[in-house]
Amino acid sequence: MKQEYFERKGNALYCEGVGLREAAEKFGTPLFIYSAAHIKERYRNFEEALKGYPHHICYAVKACSNIHILELFAHEGSGFDIVSGGELQRVKEAGGDTKKCVYAGVGKSAEEIESAVKAEILYFGVESVPELERINAIAAKLGRVARIALRVNPDVDAHTHDYITTGKSENKFGLTADKAEEILKGFSEKYKNLKAVGLQVHIGSQITETKPYKTAVLKAAEFVLKLRSQGTELKYFDIGGGLAIVYKDEDPATPAELVKEVLPIISELGMTFVCEMGRYMVGNAAMLVTKVEYVKENPDKTFVIVDAAMNDLIRPALYEAYHEIAAVEDKAETFVCDVVGPVCESADFFRKDMTLPKVGEGDLLAVCSAGAYGFTMSSNYNSRNRAAEVLVEGDEMTLIRRRETYEDQLNCEKTCR
Ligand code: LLP
């Protein structure tokens, strides 16, 4: 198994000490099942790699924002990378320290900025001049000083899917170094209610190599030196997120390898190392368990129709992403099939033309590596209730999100009558 805390015992699949069938029978399907041990281990891998050096590890909430998962990070002492007022609210609800939050995103609304200034977040990752002016005005209104880090777009290709590349000049993210330099000239006179404390470069997601990070960090380091010569001192060097996980046969860099490449550059500058990993922390912490509804034999194809769909895990439809699929109970005989959901779209598939143990109605399948951008990107398309989520710790499983009901779905509309 590519997911360390999932294994086969006999012919059945387990998450830590809990059988996937047992969990599915107790809570129904589709069901996201997460390993707490995996998440803690991943966080600690970064802590270990950065030991002895000033650092601040943030977890990118967007990858998986269940408050019980956020609690695990809060207990580890993690900071949080947020991108909305909703995510800030979740961090608060989970008992996370808002003073350890960094806030990214090109479109922060006035309300969102106000709540983050009040929560005294560590810094706003600023992406444009109008945004800077808005944060300054809101901080002034509140009689506060807000900390900011400029997000610089280093124009580096992260060699990942186009939709999740963010550090190229054609992408909407960040400021050019020239623009950032212009902003920082006379900054304290222009922006009396802001303090510039850092620099951020986030170049993309599912990045397997250390090289694009190094290129981006070197470019940003050069910029830091230039700023220094002009009298601007910044404390935080934020490399963003993006470290890859294994979905299929990737061989991604480890946190230790990444840190080894970039930390010398940052430590030379004497700055605090900040990172904002999401997928690395939770991607391989979960599987999506789903039940076979029908096996449909067409003349030239066999379809295994399951009760999970693109509304539960949109990555295959959106990015043609590869997710391994395993039968919860292994079988000797196999067949070639498409694994598809019940939604009325041809994009509603998990895998096409795959060799799968010969399952039938009522059998369970597990869609692997579903922890990051799985539940968080799910929707109610086709008026389907969103899935339940379960957290496993050793032999114990805890429901951390109950399955939605039709009543939940209708509530926002019925209350408008
Ligand atoms: N920091 C910033 C500013 C980001 O925009 C992101 C992700 C992260 C950190 C965390 O990146 P990670 O470590 O998870 O790669 N839905 C896509 C991924 C979108 C990533 C968006 N930004 C997917 O399913 O592949």
GROMACS .gro file of C-alpha atoms and ligand atoms in nm:
model
  442
    1MET     CA    1   0.000   0.000   0.000
    2LYS     CA    2   0.120   0.352  -0.080
    3GLN     CA    3  -0.060   0.475   0.228
    4GLU     CA    4   0.150   0.373   0.527
    5TYR     CA    5  -0.133   0.340   0.776
    6PHE     CA    6  -0.357   0.135   0.549
    7GLU     CA    7  -0.281  -0.232   0.506
    8ARG     CA    8  -0.429  -0.563   0.410
    9LYS     CA    9  -0.476  -0.816   0.689
   10GLY     CA   10  -0.576  -1.148   0.539
   11ASN     CA   11  -0.777  -1.031   0.241
   12ALA     CA   12  -0.939  -0.732   0.414
   13LEU     CA   13  -0.829  -0.366   0.416
   14TYR     CA   14  -0.759  -0.184   0.740
   15CYS     CA   15  -0.693   0.173   0.844
   16GLU     CA   16  -0.467   0.136   1.148
   17GLY     CA   17  -0.662  -0.115   1.364
   18VAL     CA   18  -1.003  -0.059   1.205
   19GLY     CA   19  -1.145  -0.268   0.921
   20LEU     CA   20  -1.282  -0.060   0.636
   21ARG     CA   21  -1.586  -0.289   0.612
   22GLU     CA   22  -1.659  -0.245   0.982
   23ALA     CA   23  -1.642   0.135   0.943
   24ALA     CA   24  -1.862   0.127   0.632
   25GLU     CA   25  -2.120  -0.094   0.806
   26LYS     CA   26  -2.129   0.138   1.103
   27PHE     CA   27  -2.141   0.473   0.922
   28GLY     CA   28  -2.255   0.390   0.569
   29THR     CA   29  -2.097   0.483   0.237
   30PRO     CA   30  -1.954   0.690   0.076
   31LEU     CA   31  -1.720   0.740   0.371
   32PHE     CA   32  -1.389   0.921   0.407
   33ILE     CA   33  -1.172   0.735   0.656
   34TYR     CA   34  -0.863   0.912   0.795
   35SER     CA   35  -0.563   0.786   0.990
   36ALA     CA   36  -0.465   1.017   1.277
   37ALA     CA   37  -0.123   0.852   1.307
   38HIS     CA   38  -0.041   0.936   0.946
   39ILE     CA   39  -0.123   1.303   0.993
   40LYS     CA   40   0.080   1.335   1.314
   41GLU     CA   41   0.375   1.156   1.156
   42ARG     CA   42   0.372   1.383   0.854
   43TYR     CA   43   0.363   1.697   1.066
   44ARG     CA   44   0.647   1.565   1.279
   45ASN     CA   45   0.857   1.489   0.971
   46PHE     CA   46   0.865   1.861   0.899
   47GLU     CA   47   0.931   1.950   1.263
   48GLU     CA   48   1.221   1.704   1.262
   49ALA     CA   49   1.366   1.839   0.938
   50LEU     CA   50   1.361   2.193   1.078
   51LYS     CA   51   1.475   2.115   1.432
   52GLY     CA   52   1.717   2.368   1.574
   53TYR     CA   53   1.631   2.637   1.320
   54PRO     CA   54   1.371   2.915   1.369
   55HIS     CA   55   1.066   2.798   1.177
   56HIS     CA   56   0.691   2.815   1.156
   57ILE     CA   57   0.501   2.525   1.001
   58CYS     CA   58   0.153   2.602   0.876
   59TYR     CA   59  -0.099   2.345   0.761
   60ALA     CA   60  -0.293   2.452   0.447
   61VAL     CA   61  -0.651   2.421   0.571
   62LYS     CA   62  -0.798   2.401   0.219
   63ALA     CA   63  -0.659   2.049   0.172
   64CYS     CA   64  -0.888   1.908   0.442
   65SER     CA   65  -1.066   2.146   0.672
   66ASN     CA   66  -1.263   1.921   0.908
   67ILE     CA   67  -1.230   2.083   1.251
   68HIS     CA   68  -1.136   1.750   1.411
   69ILE     CA   69  -0.844   1.720   1.169
   70LEU     CA   70  -0.748   2.081   1.245
   71GLU     CA   71  -0.753   1.990   1.615
   72LEU     CA   72  -0.483   1.731   1.550
   73PHE     CA   73  -0.263   2.001   1.397
   74ALA     CA   74  -0.343   2.246   1.678
   75HIS     CA   75  -0.230   1.985   1.933
   76GLU     CA   76   0.097   1.946   1.745
   77GLY     CA   77   0.147   2.323   1.777
   78SER     CA   78   0.098   2.387   1.406
   79GLY     CA   79   0.014   2.719   1.246
   80PHE     CA   80  -0.246   2.741   0.968
   81ASP     CA   81  -0.251   2.871   0.613
   82ILE     CA   82  -0.599   3.007   0.548
   83VAL     CA   83  -0.766   3.150   0.239
   84SER     CA   84  -1.106   3.266   0.363
   85GLY     CA   85  -1.309   3.385   0.658
   86GLY     CA   86  -1.463   3.039   0.670
   87GLU     CA   87  -1.124   2.877   0.719
   88LEU     CA   88  -1.037   3.129   0.993
   89GLN     CA   89  -1.362   3.038   1.166
   90ARG     CA   90  -1.271   2.670   1.144
   91VAL     CA   91  -0.928   2.732   1.299
   92LYS     CA   92  -1.095   2.917   1.588
   93GLU     CA   93  -1.350   2.641   1.631
   94ALA     CA   94  -1.072   2.380   1.643
   95GLY     CA   95  -0.890   2.573   1.917
   96GLY     CA   96  -0.606   2.667   1.680
   97ASP     CA   97  -0.397   2.973   1.755
   98THR     CA   98  -0.509   3.248   1.518
   99LYS     CA   99  -0.185   3.433   1.588
  100LYS     CA  100  -0.013   3.151   1.400
  101CYS     CA  101  -0.227   3.195   1.087
  102VAL     CA  102  -0.105   3.321   0.754
  103TYR     CA  103  -0.369   3.434   0.509
  104ALA     CA  104  -0.326   3.392   0.130
  105GLY     CA  105  -0.556   3.457  -0.166
  106VAL     CA  106  -0.610   3.720  -0.434
  107GLY     CA  107  -0.964   3.821  -0.338
  108LYS     CA  108  -0.990   3.881   0.037
  109SER     CA  109  -1.314   4.066   0.111
  110ALA     CA  110  -1.341   4.357   0.356
  111GLU     CA  111  -1.530   4.139   0.605
  112GLU     CA  112  -1.270   3.867   0.584
  113ILE     CA  113  -0.986   4.113   0.634
  114GLU     CA  114  -1.159   4.269   0.932
  115SER     CA  115  -1.206   3.936   1.108
  116ALA     CA  116  -0.844   3.839   1.042
  117VAL     CA  117  -0.710   4.174   1.171
  118LYS     CA  118  -0.918   4.129   1.486
  119ALA     CA  119  -0.785   3.773   1.523
  120GLU     CA  120  -0.430   3.919   1.511
  121ILE     CA  121  -0.308   3.671   1.250
  122LEU     CA  122   0.067   3.640   1.193
  123TYR     CA  123   0.045   3.801   0.849
  124PHE     CA  124  -0.160   3.856   0.536
  125GLY     CA  125   0.007   3.723   0.221
  126VAL     CA  126  -0.060   4.027   0.004
  127GLU     CA  127  -0.115   3.979  -0.369
  128SER     CA  128  -0.190   4.330  -0.502
  129VAL     CA  129  -0.171   4.703  -0.431
  130PRO     CA  130  -0.549   4.752  -0.395
  131GLU     CA  131  -0.552   4.470  -0.140
  132LEU     CA  132  -0.271   4.638   0.054
  133GLU     CA  133  -0.466   4.962   0.060
  134ARG     CA  134  -0.777   4.784   0.177
  135ILE     CA  135  -0.598   4.606   0.464
  136ASN     CA  136  -0.434   4.935   0.566
  137ALA     CA  137  -0.768   5.118   0.573
  138ILE     CA  138  -0.939   4.843   0.773
  139ALA     CA  139  -0.652   4.821   1.024
  140ALA     CA  140  -0.667   5.201   1.062
  141LYS     CA  141  -1.043   5.189   1.124
  142LEU     CA  142  -0.984   4.926   1.393
  143GLY     CA  143  -0.689   5.116   1.542
  144ARG     CA  144  -0.454   4.822   1.477
  145VAL     CA  145  -0.134   4.749   1.292
  146ALA     CA  146  -0.165   4.446   1.060
  147ARG     CA  147   0.136   4.243   0.954
  148ILE     CA  148   0.183   4.162   0.586
  149ALA     CA  149   0.410   3.947   0.372
  150LEU     CA  150   0.435   4.027   0.003
  151ARG     CA  151   0.367   3.731  -0.222
  152VAL     CA  152   0.621   3.747  -0.499
  153ASN     CA  153   0.560   3.557  -0.819
  154PRO     CA  154   0.906   3.419  -0.906
  155ASP     CA  155   0.809   3.308  -1.261
  156VAL     CA  156   0.922   2.950  -1.201
  157ASP     CA  157   0.767   2.643  -1.359
  158ALA     CA  158   0.688   2.387  -1.087
  159HIS     CA  159   0.642   2.107  -1.345
  160THR     CA  160   0.298   2.010  -1.226
  161HIS     CA  161  -0.057   2.017  -1.369
  162ASP     CA  162  -0.139   2.353  -1.532
  163TYR     CA  163  -0.441   2.407  -1.307
  164ILE     CA  164  -0.227   2.387  -0.994
  165THR     CA  165   0.075   2.585  -1.116
  166THR     CA  166   0.078   2.921  -0.944
  167GLY     CA  167   0.427   3.068  -0.972
  168LYS     CA  168   0.444   3.151  -1.343
  169SER     CA  169   0.412   3.510  -1.462
  170GLU     CA  170   0.090   3.428  -1.650
  171ASN     CA  171  -0.079   3.308  -1.327
  172LYS     CA  172  -0.304   3.544  -1.129
  173PHE     CA  173  -0.102   3.504  -0.809
  174GLY     CA  174   0.150   3.734  -0.645
  175LEU     CA  175   0.337   4.050  -0.740
  176THR     CA  176   0.640   4.090  -0.963
  177ALA     CA  177   0.961   4.163  -0.775
  178ASP     CA  178   0.966   4.510  -0.931
  179LYS     CA  179   0.619   4.587  -0.804
  180ALA     CA  180   0.705   4.453  -0.459
  181GLU     CA  181   1.015   4.671  -0.450
  182GLU     CA  182   0.814   4.977  -0.546
  183ILE     CA  183   0.560   4.900  -0.270
  184LEU     CA  184   0.827   4.864  -0.005
  185LYS     CA  185   0.989   5.200  -0.086
  186GLY     CA  186   0.857   5.443   0.174
  187PHE     CA  187   0.626   5.168   0.301
  188SER     CA  188   0.587   5.288   0.660
  189GLU     CA  189   0.493   5.641   0.548
  190LYS     CA  190   0.244   5.515   0.289
  191TYR     CA  191   0.088   5.242   0.499
  192LYS     CA  192   0.079   5.363   0.857
  193ASN     CA  193  -0.128   5.071   0.981
  194LEU     CA  194   0.076   4.796   0.819
  195LYS     CA  195   0.404   4.635   0.907
  196ALA     CA  196   0.590   4.441   0.635
  197VAL     CA  197   0.730   4.130   0.801
  198GLY     CA  198   0.788   3.875   0.527
  199LEU     CA  199   0.806   3.746   0.175
  200GLN     CA  200   0.612   3.452   0.031
  201VAL     CA  201   0.665   3.240  -0.280
  202HIS     CA  202   0.415   2.962  -0.349
  203ILE     CA  203   0.480   2.805  -0.689
  204GLY     CA  204   0.225   2.527  -0.715
  205SER     CA  205   0.103   2.194  -0.588
  206GLN     CA  206   0.204   1.826  -0.618
  207ILE     CA  207   0.565   1.930  -0.681
  208THR     CA  208   0.787   1.622  -0.677
  209GLU     CA  209   1.132   1.779  -0.717
  210THR     CA  210   1.328   2.016  -0.497
  211LYS     CA  211   1.471   2.207  -0.793
  212PRO     CA  212   1.179   2.444  -0.863
  213TYR     CA  213   1.170   2.532  -0.491
  214LYS     CA  214   1.540   2.606  -0.494
  215THR     CA  215   1.511   2.823  -0.805
  216ALA     CA  216   1.222   3.018  -0.651
  217VAL     CA  217   1.397   3.057  -0.315
  218LEU     CA  218   1.720   3.173  -0.480
  219LYS     CA  219   1.531   3.435  -0.678
  220ALA     CA  220   1.349   3.554  -0.367
  221ALA     CA  221   1.675   3.556  -0.166
  222GLU     CA  222   1.834   3.783  -0.422
  223PHE     CA  223   1.537   4.010  -0.382
  224VAL     CA  224   1.571   4.008  -0.002
  225LEU     CA  225   1.932   4.123  -0.035
  226LYS     CA  226   1.828   4.403  -0.266
  227LEU     CA  227   1.563   4.514  -0.019
  228ARG     CA  228   1.818   4.507   0.262
  229SER     CA  229   2.045   4.738   0.069
  230GLN     CA  230   1.748   4.975   0.057
  231GLY     CA  231   1.690   4.950   0.432
  232THR     CA  232   1.397   4.701   0.440
  233GLU     CA  233   1.438   4.409   0.683
  234LEU     CA  234   1.196   4.118   0.669
  235LYS     CA  235   1.168   3.838   0.922
  236TYR     CA  236   0.972   3.556   0.756
  237PHE     CA  237   1.070   3.365   0.443
  238ASP     CA  238   0.763   3.167   0.338
  239ILE     CA  239   0.825   2.900   0.072
  240GLY     CA  240   0.452   2.822   0.037
  241GLY     CA  241   0.322   2.467   0.012
  242GLY     CA  242   0.316   2.215  -0.269
  243LEU     CA  243   0.523   1.914  -0.169
  244ALA     CA  244   0.396   1.607  -0.356
  245ILE     CA  245   0.268   1.270  -0.237
  246VAL     CA  246   0.264   0.929  -0.404
  247TYR     CA  247  -0.058   0.865  -0.595
  248LYS     CA  248   0.085   0.615  -0.843
  249ASP     CA  249   0.459   0.581  -0.902
  250GLU     CA  250   0.590   0.928  -0.818
  251ASP     CA  251   0.909   0.956  -0.618
  252PRO     CA  252   0.859   1.284  -0.435
  253ALA     CA  253   1.124   1.464  -0.233
  254THR     CA  254   1.095   1.425   0.144
  255PRO     CA  255   1.071   1.722   0.383
  256ALA     CA  256   1.433   1.651   0.485
  257GLU     CA  257   1.546   1.668   0.120
  258LEU     CA  258   1.350   1.985   0.057
  259VAL     CA  259   1.481   2.152   0.372
  260LYS     CA  260   1.837   2.049   0.288
  261GLU     CA  261   1.807   2.229  -0.047
  262VAL     CA  262   1.648   2.553   0.063
  263LEU     CA  263   1.729   2.607   0.431
  264PRO     CA  264   2.095   2.702   0.373
  265ILE     CA  265   1.979   2.989   0.153
  266ILE     CA  266   1.726   3.108   0.409
  267SER     CA  267   1.955   3.065   0.709
  268GLU     CA  268   2.224   3.265   0.529
  269LEU     CA  269   1.973   3.550   0.536
  270GLY     CA  270   1.897   3.487   0.905
  271MET     CA  271   1.522   3.467   0.836
  272THR     CA  272   1.255   3.243   0.991
  273PHE     CA  273   1.156   2.951   0.766
  274VAL     CA  274   0.782   2.925   0.699
  275CYS     CA  275   0.601   2.661   0.494
  276GLU     CA  276   0.234   2.592   0.418
  277MET     CA  277   0.194   2.228   0.323
  278GLY     CA  278  -0.151   2.078   0.272
  279ARG     CA  279  -0.145   1.770   0.049
  280TYR     CA  280   0.178   1.636   0.202
  281MET     CA  281   0.017   1.636   0.546
  282VAL     CA  282  -0.316   1.473   0.467
  283GLY     CA  283  -0.325   1.341   0.108
  284ASN     CA  284  -0.235   0.985   0.192
  285ALA     CA  285  -0.410   0.995   0.529
  286ALA     CA  286  -0.745   0.889   0.384
  287MET     CA  287  -0.937   0.657   0.158
  288LEU     CA  288  -1.287   0.707   0.025
  289VAL     CA  289  -1.487   0.391   0.085
  290THR     CA  290  -1.770   0.330  -0.156
  291LYS     CA  291  -2.017   0.049  -0.223
  292VAL     CA  292  -2.080  -0.120  -0.556
  293GLU     CA  293  -2.439  -0.060  -0.661
  294TYR     CA  294  -2.439  -0.234  -0.998
  295VAL     CA  295  -2.210  -0.403  -1.245
  296LYS     CA  296  -2.329  -0.309  -1.593
  297GLU     CA  297  -2.207  -0.508  -1.890
  298ASN     CA  298  -2.215  -0.315  -2.217
  299PRO     CA  299  -2.100  -0.478  -2.540
  300ASP     CA  300  -1.757  -0.317  -2.529
  301LYS     CA  301  -1.723  -0.208  -2.166
  302THR     CA  302  -1.797  -0.317  -1.814
  303PHE     CA  303  -1.897  -0.044  -1.572
  304VAL     CA  304  -1.871  -0.081  -1.198
  305ILE     CA  305  -2.121   0.174  -1.070
  306VAL     CA  306  -2.046   0.282  -0.714
  307ASP     CA  307  -2.231   0.502  -0.466
  308ALA     CA  308  -1.957   0.769  -0.454
  309ALA     CA  309  -1.936   1.018  -0.738
  310MET     CA  310  -1.758   1.322  -0.878
  311ASN     CA  311  -1.940   1.533  -0.620
  312ASP     CA  312  -1.747   1.341  -0.348
  313LEU     CA  313  -1.406   1.341  -0.519
  314ILE     CA  314  -1.378   1.567  -0.820
  315ARG     CA  315  -1.004   1.528  -0.886
  316PRO     CA  316  -1.032   1.264  -1.162
  317ALA     CA  317  -1.294   1.470  -1.347
  318LEU     CA  318  -1.120   1.803  -1.297
  319TYR     CA  319  -0.753   1.716  -1.341
  320GLU     CA  320  -0.770   1.364  -1.483
  321ALA     CA  321  -0.597   1.281  -1.155
  322TYR     CA  322  -0.494   0.923  -1.088
  323HIS     CA  323  -0.636   0.759  -0.775
  324GLU     CA  324  -0.564   0.398  -0.710
  325ILE     CA  325  -0.870   0.184  -0.637
  326ALA     CA  326  -0.858  -0.126  -0.418
  327ALA     CA  327  -1.123  -0.382  -0.334
  328VAL     CA  328  -1.184  -0.380   0.041
  329GLU     CA  329  -1.203  -0.760   0.023
  330ASP     CA  330  -0.952  -0.888  -0.229
  331LYS     CA  331  -1.061  -1.153  -0.482
  332ALA     CA  332  -0.854  -1.385  -0.697
  333GLU     CA  333  -1.049  -1.329  -1.018
  334THR     CA  334  -1.019  -0.992  -1.196
  335PHE     CA  335  -1.190  -0.805  -1.480
  336VAL     CA  336  -1.127  -0.487  -1.678
  337CYS     CA  337  -1.379  -0.212  -1.605
  338ASP     CA  338  -1.453   0.158  -1.562
  339VAL     CA  339  -1.533   0.261  -1.205
  340VAL     CA  340  -1.800   0.529  -1.227
  341GLY     CA  341  -2.046   0.714  -1.006
  342PRO     CA  342  -2.421   0.776  -1.037
  343VAL     CA  343  -2.397   1.144  -1.144
  344CYS     CA  344  -2.536   1.235  -1.484
  345GLU     CA  345  -2.209   1.331  -1.652
  346SER     CA  346  -1.955   1.131  -1.849
  347ALA     CA  347  -1.685   1.302  -1.639
  348ASP     CA  348  -1.820   1.115  -1.339
  349PHE     CA  349  -1.555   0.845  -1.326
  350PHE     CA  350  -1.286   0.738  -1.081
  351ARG     CA  351  -1.083   0.517  -1.316
  352LYS     CA  352  -1.120   0.394  -1.671
  353ASP     CA  353  -1.012   0.058  -1.815
  354MET     CA  354  -0.864  -0.067  -1.492
  355THR     CA  355  -0.804  -0.423  -1.383
  356LEU     CA  356  -1.003  -0.476  -1.067
  357PRO     CA  357  -1.087  -0.781  -0.852
  358LYS     CA  358  -1.417  -0.912  -0.985
  359VAL     CA  359  -1.654  -0.728  -0.751
  360GLY     CA  360  -2.031  -0.738  -0.751
  361GLU     CA  361  -2.326  -0.561  -0.592
  362GLY     CA  362  -2.264  -0.486  -0.223
  363ASP     CA  363  -1.886  -0.520  -0.241
  364LEU     CA  364  -1.678  -0.229  -0.115
  365LEU     CA  365  -1.407  -0.037  -0.298
  366ALA     CA  366  -1.157   0.210  -0.155
  367VAL     CA  367  -1.050   0.510  -0.362
  368CYS     CA  368  -0.697   0.577  -0.238
  369SER     CA  369  -0.508   0.898  -0.153
  370ALA     CA  370  -0.834   1.085  -0.098
  371GLY     CA  371  -0.733   1.293   0.206
  372ALA     CA  372  -0.635   1.615   0.030
  373TYR     CA  373  -0.880   1.813  -0.184
  374GLY     CA  374  -1.128   1.529  -0.144
  375PHE     CA  375  -1.402   1.623   0.097
  376THR     CA  376  -1.313   1.994   0.079
  377MET     CA  377  -1.391   2.004  -0.294
  378SER     CA  378  -1.707   1.799  -0.262
  379SER     CA  379  -2.046   1.943  -0.347
  380ASN     CA  380  -2.417   1.867  -0.348
  381TYR     CA  381  -2.431   1.829  -0.727
  382ASN     CA  382  -2.731   1.618  -0.830
  383SER     CA  383  -2.865   1.701  -0.480
  384ARG     CA  384  -2.652   1.429  -0.331
  385ASN     CA  385  -2.580   1.441   0.039
  386ARG     CA  386  -2.213   1.495   0.111
  387ALA     CA  387  -2.027   1.199   0.260
  388ALA     CA  388  -1.952   1.122   0.623
  389GLU     CA  389  -1.597   1.138   0.764
  390VAL     CA  390  -1.439   0.910   1.022
  391LEU     CA  391  -1.111   0.948   1.210
  392VAL     CA  392  -0.922   0.637   1.317
  393GLU     CA  393  -0.682   0.635   1.611
  394GLY     CA  394  -0.546   0.286   1.673
  395ASP     CA  395  -0.844   0.054   1.718
  396GLU     CA  396  -1.090   0.338   1.764
  397MET     CA  397  -1.298   0.517   1.509
  398THR     CA  398  -1.477   0.844   1.566
  399LEU     CA  399  -1.735   1.002   1.341
  400ILE     CA  400  -1.599   1.351   1.271
  401ARG     CA  401  -1.869   1.458   1.026
  402ARG     CA  402  -2.207   1.297   1.006
  403ARG     CA  403  -2.355   1.226   0.668
  404GLU     CA  404  -2.563   1.515   0.539
  405THR     CA  405  -2.938   1.474   0.519
  406TYR     CA  406  -3.185   1.602   0.261
  407GLU     CA  407  -3.311   1.830   0.537
  408ASP     CA  408  -2.959   1.983   0.567
  409GLN     CA  409  -2.957   2.046   0.194
  410LEU     CA  410  -3.300   2.205   0.188
  411ASN     CA  411  -3.260   2.416   0.497
  412CYS     CA  412  -3.102   2.725   0.340
  413GLU     CA  413  -3.387   2.737   0.089
  414LYS     CA  414  -3.684   2.642   0.309
  415THR     CA  415  -3.595   2.915   0.558
  416CYS     CA  416  -3.651   3.167   0.274
  417ARG     CA  417  -4.020   3.081   0.243
  418LLP     N1  418  -0.025   2.784   0.010
  418LLP     C1  419  -0.096   2.844  -0.089
  418LLP     C2  420  -0.087   2.988  -0.103
  418LLP     C3  421  -0.176   2.766  -0.175
  418LLP     O1  422  -0.245   2.825  -0.271
  418LLP     C4  423  -0.183   2.625  -0.158
  418LLP     C5  424  -0.265   2.542  -0.245
  418LLP     C6  425  -0.107   2.567  -0.053
  418LLP     C7  426  -0.029   2.649   0.027
  418LLP     C8  427  -0.108   2.419  -0.026
  418LLP     O2  428  -0.063   2.347  -0.133
  418LLP     P1  429  -0.035   2.189  -0.117
  418LLP     O3  430   0.074   2.173  -0.014
  418LLP     O4  431  -0.160   2.126  -0.071
  418LLP     O5  432   0.005   2.146  -0.252
  418LLP     N2  433  -0.727   2.120  -0.576
  418LLP     C9  434  -0.594   2.091  -0.627
  418LLP    C10  435  -0.485   2.158  -0.547
  418LLP    C11  436  -0.500   2.309  -0.537
  418LLP    C12  437  -0.394   2.375  -0.453
  418LLP    C13  438  -0.429   2.517  -0.425
  418LLP     N3  439  -0.334   2.587  -0.343
  418LLP    C14  440  -0.578   1.938  -0.632
  418LLP     O6  441  -0.670   1.867  -0.596
  418LLP     O7  442  -0.476   1.890  -0.677
   0.00000   0.00000   0.00000
